[in-house]
PDB file of C-alpha atoms in Angstrom:
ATOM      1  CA  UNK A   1       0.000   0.000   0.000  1.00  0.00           C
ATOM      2  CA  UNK A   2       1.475   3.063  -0.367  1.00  0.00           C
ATOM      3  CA  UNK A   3       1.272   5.925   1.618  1.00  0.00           C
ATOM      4  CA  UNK A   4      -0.966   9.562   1.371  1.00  0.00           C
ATOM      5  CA  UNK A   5       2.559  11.203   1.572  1.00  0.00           C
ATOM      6  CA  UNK A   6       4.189   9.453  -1.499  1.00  0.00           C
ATOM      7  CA  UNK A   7       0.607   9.873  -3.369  1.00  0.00           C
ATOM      8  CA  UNK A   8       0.792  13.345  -2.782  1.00  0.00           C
ATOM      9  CA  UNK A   9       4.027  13.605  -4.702  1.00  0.00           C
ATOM     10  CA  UNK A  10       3.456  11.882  -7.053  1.00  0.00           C
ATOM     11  CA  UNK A  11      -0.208  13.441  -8.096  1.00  0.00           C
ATOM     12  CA  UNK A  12       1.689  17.582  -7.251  1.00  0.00           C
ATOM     13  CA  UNK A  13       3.895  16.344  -9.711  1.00  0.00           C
ATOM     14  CA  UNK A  14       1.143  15.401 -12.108  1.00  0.00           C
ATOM     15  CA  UNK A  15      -0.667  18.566 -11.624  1.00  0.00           C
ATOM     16  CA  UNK A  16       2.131  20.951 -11.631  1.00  0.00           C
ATOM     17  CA  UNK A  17       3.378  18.955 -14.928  1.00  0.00           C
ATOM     18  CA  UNK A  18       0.210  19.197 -16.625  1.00  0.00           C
ATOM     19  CA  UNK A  19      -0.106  22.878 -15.830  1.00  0.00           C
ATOM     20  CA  UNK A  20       3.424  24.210 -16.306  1.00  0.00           C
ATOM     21  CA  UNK A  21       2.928  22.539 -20.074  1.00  0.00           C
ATOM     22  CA  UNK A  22      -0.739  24.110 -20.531  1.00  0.00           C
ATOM     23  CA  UNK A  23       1.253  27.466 -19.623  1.00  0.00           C
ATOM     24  CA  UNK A  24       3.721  27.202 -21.726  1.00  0.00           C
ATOM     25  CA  UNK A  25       1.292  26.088 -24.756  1.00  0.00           C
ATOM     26  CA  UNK A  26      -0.577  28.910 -23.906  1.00  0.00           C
ATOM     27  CA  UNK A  27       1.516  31.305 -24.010  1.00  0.00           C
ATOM     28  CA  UNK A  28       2.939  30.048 -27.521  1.00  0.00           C
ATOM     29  CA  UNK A  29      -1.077  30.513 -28.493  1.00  0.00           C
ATOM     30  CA  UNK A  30      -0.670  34.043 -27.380  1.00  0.00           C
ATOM     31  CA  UNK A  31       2.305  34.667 -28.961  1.00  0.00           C
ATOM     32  CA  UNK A  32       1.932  33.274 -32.101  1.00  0.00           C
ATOM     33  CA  UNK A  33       0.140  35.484 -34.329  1.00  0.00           C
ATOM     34  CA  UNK A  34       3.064  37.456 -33.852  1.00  0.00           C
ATOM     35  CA  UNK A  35       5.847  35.665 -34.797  1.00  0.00           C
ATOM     36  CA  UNK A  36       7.061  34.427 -38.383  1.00  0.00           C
ATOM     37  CA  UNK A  37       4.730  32.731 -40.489  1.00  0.00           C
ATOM     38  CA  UNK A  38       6.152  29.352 -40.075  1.00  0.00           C
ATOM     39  CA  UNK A  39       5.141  29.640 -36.332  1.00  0.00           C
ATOM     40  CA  UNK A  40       2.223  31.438 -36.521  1.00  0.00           C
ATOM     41  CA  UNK A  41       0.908  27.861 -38.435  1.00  0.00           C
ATOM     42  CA  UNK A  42       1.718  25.527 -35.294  1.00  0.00           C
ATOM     43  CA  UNK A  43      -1.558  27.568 -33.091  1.00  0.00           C
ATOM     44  CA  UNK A  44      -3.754  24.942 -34.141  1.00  0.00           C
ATOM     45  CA  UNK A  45      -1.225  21.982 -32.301  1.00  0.00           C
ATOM     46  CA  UNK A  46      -0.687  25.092 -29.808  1.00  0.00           C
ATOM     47  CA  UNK A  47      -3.680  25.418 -28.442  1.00  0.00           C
ATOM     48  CA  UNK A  48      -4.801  20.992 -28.593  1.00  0.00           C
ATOM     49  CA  UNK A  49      -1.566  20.341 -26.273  1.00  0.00           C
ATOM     50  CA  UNK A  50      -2.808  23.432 -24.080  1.00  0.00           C
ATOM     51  CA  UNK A  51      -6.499  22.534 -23.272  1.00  0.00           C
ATOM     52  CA  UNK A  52      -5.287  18.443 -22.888  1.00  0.00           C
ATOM     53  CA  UNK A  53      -2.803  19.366 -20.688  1.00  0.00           C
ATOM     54  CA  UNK A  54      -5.163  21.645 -18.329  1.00  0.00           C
ATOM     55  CA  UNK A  55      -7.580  18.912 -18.511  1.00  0.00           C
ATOM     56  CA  UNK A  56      -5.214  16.433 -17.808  1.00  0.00           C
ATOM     57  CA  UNK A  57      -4.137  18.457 -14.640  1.00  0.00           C
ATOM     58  CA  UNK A  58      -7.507  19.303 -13.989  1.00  0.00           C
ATOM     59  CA  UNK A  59      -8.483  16.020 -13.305  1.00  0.00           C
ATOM     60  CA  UNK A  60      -5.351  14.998 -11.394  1.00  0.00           C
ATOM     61  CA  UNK A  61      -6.112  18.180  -9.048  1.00  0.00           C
ATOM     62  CA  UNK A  62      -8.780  16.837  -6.520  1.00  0.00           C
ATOM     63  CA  UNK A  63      -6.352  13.707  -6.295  1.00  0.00           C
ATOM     64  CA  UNK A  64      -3.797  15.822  -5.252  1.00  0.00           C
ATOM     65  CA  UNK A  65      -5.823  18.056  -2.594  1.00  0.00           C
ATOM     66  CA  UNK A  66      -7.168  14.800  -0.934  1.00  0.00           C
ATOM     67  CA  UNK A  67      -3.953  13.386  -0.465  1.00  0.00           C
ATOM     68  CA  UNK A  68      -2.256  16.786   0.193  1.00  0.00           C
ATOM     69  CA  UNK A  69      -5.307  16.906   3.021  1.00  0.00           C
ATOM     70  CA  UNK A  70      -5.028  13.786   4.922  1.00  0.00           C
ATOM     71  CA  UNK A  71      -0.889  14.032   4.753  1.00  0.00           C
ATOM     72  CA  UNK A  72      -1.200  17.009   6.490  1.00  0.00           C
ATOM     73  CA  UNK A  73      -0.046  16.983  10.532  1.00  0.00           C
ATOM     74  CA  UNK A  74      -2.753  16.573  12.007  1.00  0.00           C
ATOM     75  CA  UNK A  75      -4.897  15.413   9.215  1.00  0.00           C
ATOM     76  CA  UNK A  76      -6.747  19.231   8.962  1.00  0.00           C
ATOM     77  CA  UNK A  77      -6.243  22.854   7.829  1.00  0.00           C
ATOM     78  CA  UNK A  78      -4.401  23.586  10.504  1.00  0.00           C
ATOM     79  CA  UNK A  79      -1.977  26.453   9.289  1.00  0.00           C
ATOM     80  CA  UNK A  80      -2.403  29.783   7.177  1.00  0.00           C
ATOM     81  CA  UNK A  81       0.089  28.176   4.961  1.00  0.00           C
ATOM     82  CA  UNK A  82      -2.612  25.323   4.245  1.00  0.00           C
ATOM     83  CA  UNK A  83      -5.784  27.047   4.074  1.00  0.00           C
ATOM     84  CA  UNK A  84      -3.695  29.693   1.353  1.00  0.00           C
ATOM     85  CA  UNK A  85      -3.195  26.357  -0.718  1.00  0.00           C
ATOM     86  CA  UNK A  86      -6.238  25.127  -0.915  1.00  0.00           C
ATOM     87  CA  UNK A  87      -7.404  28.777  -1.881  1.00  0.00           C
ATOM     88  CA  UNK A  88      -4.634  29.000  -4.706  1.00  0.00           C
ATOM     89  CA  UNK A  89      -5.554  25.605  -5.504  1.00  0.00           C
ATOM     90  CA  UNK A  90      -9.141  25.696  -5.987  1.00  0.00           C
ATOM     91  CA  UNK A  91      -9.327  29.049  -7.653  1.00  0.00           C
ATOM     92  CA  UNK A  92      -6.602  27.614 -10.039  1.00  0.00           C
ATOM     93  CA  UNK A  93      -9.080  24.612 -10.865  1.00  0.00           C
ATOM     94  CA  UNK A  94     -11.977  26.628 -11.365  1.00  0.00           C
ATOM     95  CA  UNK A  95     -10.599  29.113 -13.316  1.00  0.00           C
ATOM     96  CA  UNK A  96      -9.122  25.988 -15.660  1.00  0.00           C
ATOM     97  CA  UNK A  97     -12.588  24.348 -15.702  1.00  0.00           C
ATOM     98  CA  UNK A  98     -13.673  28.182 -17.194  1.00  0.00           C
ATOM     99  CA  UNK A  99     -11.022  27.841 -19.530  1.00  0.00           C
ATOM    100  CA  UNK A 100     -12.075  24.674 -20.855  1.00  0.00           C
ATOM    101  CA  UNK A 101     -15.550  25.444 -20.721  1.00  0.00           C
ATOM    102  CA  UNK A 102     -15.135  28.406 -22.847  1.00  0.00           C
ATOM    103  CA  UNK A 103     -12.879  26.224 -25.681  1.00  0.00           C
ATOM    104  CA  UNK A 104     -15.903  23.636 -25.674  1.00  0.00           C
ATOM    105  CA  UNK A 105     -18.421  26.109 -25.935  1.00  0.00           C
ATOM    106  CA  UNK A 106     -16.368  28.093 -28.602  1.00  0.00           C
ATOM    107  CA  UNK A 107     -13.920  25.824 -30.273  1.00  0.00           C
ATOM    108  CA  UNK A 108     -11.020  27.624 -32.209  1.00  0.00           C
ATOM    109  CA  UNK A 109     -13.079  30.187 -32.397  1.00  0.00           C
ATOM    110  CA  UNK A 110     -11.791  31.476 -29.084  1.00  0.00           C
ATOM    111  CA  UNK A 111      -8.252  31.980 -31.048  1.00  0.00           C
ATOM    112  CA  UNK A 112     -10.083  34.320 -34.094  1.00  0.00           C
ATOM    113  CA  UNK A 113     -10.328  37.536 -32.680  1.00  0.00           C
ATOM    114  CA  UNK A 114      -7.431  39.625 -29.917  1.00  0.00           C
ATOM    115  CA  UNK A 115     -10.152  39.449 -27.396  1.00  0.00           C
ATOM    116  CA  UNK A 116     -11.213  36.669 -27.159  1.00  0.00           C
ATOM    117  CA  UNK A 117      -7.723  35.580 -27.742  1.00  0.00           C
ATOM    118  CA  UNK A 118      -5.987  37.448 -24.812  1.00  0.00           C
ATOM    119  CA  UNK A 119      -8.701  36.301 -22.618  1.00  0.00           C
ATOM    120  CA  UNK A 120      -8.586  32.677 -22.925  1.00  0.00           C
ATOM    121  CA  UNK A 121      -4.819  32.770 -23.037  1.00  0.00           C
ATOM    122  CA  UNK A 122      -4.493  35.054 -19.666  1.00  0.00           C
ATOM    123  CA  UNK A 123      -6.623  32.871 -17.974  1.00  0.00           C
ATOM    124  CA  UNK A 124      -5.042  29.459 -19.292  1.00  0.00           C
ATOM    125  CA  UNK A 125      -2.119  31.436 -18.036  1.00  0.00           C
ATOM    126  CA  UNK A 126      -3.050  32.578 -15.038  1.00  0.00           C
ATOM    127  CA  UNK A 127      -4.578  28.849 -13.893  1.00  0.00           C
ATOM    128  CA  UNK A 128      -0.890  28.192 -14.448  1.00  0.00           C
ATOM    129  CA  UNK A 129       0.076  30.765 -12.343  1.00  0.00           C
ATOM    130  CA  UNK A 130      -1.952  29.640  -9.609  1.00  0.00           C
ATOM    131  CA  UNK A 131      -1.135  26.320  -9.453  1.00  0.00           C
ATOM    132  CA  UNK A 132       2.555  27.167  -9.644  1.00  0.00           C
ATOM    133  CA  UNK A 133       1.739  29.405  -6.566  1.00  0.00           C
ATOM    134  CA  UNK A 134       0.084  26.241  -4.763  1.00  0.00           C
ATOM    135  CA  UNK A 135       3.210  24.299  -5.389  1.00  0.00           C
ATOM    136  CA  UNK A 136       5.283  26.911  -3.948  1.00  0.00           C
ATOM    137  CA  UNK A 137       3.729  27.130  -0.636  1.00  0.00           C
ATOM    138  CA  UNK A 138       3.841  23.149  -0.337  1.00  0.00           C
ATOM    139  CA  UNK A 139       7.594  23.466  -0.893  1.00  0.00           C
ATOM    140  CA  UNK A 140       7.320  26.101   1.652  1.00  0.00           C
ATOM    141  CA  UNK A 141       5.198  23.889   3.921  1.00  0.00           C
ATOM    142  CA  UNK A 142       7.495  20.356   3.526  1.00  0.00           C
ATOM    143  CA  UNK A 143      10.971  21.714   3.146  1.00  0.00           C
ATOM    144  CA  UNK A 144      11.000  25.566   4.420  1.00  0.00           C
ATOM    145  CA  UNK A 145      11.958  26.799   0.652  1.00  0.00           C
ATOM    146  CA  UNK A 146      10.427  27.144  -2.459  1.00  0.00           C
ATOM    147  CA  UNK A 147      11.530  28.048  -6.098  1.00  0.00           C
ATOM    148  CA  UNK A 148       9.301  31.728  -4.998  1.00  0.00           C
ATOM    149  CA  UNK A 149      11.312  32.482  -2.364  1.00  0.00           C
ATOM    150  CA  UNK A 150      12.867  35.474  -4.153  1.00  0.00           C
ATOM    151  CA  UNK A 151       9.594  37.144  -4.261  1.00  0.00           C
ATOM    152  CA  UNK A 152       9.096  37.417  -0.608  1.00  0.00           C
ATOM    153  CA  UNK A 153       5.167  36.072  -0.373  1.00  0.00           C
ATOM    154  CA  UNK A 154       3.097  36.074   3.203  1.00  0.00           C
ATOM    155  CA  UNK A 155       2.306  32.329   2.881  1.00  0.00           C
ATOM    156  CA  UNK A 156       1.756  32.532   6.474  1.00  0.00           C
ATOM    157  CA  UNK A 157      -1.223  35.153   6.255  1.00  0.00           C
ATOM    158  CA  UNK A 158      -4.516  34.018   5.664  1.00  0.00           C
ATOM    159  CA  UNK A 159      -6.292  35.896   2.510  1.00  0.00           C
ATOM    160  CA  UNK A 160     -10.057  36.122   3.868  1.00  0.00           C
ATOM    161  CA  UNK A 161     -12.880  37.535   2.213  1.00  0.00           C
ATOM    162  CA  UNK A 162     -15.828  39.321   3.966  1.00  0.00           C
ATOM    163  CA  UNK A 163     -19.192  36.902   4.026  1.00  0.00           C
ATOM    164  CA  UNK A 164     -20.849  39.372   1.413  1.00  0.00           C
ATOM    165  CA  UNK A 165     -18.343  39.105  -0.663  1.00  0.00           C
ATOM    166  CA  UNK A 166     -18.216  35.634  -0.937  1.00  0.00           C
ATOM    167  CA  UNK A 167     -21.715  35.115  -1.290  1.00  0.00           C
ATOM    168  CA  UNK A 168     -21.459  37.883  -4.558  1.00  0.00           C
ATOM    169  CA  UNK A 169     -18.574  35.845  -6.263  1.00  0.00           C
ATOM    170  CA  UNK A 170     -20.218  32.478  -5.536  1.00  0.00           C
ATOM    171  CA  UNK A 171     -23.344  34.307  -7.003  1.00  0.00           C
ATOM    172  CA  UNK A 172     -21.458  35.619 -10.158  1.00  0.00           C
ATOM    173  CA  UNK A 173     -19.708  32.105 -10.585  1.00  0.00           C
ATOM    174  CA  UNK A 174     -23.215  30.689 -10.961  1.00  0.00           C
ATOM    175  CA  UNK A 175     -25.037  33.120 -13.625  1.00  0.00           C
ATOM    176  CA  UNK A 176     -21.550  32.715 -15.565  1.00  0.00           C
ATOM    177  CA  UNK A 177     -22.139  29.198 -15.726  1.00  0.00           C
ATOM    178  CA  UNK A 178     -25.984  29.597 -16.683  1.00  0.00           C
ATOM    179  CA  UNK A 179     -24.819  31.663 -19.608  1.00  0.00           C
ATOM    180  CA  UNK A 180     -22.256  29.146 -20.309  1.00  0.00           C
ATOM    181  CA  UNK A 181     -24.590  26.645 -20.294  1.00  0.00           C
ATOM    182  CA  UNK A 182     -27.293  28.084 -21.760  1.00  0.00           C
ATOM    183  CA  UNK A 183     -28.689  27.340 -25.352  1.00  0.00           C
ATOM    184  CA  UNK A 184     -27.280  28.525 -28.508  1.00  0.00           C
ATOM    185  CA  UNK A 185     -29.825  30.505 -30.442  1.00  0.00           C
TER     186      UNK A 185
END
């Protein structure tokens, strides 16, 4: 049997995988229509390797959380450090499930126009970005140093929102999903 504590490394290193490779495909999706011609061709392969790789992490993410969860000391959230991980990590994961959402919804299309473009590529991005930050404070956590060190971040402060504000996001989150979700006319 093996343990929540190996599990856990080896799904973080699945997710952080998955997502460092959806970044990096991303940002070659962003960065493509401006580079020579022979690049600019490869956006189509660009942006297939980026939405299977967020999916691919996306789905390896609640692994990783459970496991991360019951290797903790103690079993619970029982540090700032924690509770920001699971709030990198699960605003990473849904903004990745928007991301996907919006390429199912949209296909290619999402590449046709700069809007649309910058959008879906900051926020494939910035999922990145997120889980990259999530990884960082669980090197912080384990070892007492992380590959963010340099930038100084208050792992050990606890980012808490008001109760209304909450309740507004959670609010938004939904009607963005109904008009996902809704019919095409």
């Amino acid at each position: 049997m093996i343990s929540s504590n190996t599990f856990h490394v080896v799904t973080t290193e699945l997710v952080v995988g998955s997502f460092s490779l959806a970044g990096v495909a991303f940002l070659f999706c962003l960065l493509s229509p401006r580079l020579p011609l022979f690049f600019s061709e490869k956006q189509t392969a660009s942006d297939s390797v980026a939405h299977a790789a967020l999916l691919f992490g996306l789905a390896a993410t609640p692994f990783a959380i459970l496991s991360g969860l019951s290797s903790a000391p103690g079993g619970e959230m029982s540090s700032a450090l924690l509770a920001n991980k699971m709030l990198f990590s699960l605003s990473g994961a849904g903004l990745a499930l928007g991301v996907l959402v919006s390429r199912w919804r949209n296909g290619i299309e999402v590449w046709a126009t700069a809007r649309s473009s910058l959008i879906q590529g900051l926020s494939g991005a910035g999922a990145t970005g997120l889980m990259l930050l999530t990884a960082s404070a669980g090197g912080t956590f384990t070892r007492g140093e992380s590959l963010l060190d340099w930038l100084h971040l208050p792992y050990n402060e606890v980012l808490l929102m008001p109760t209304f504000l909450s309740i507004g996001l959670l609010l938004l989150g939904i009607a963005c999903t109904a008009v996902a979700f809704r019919p095409s006319s």
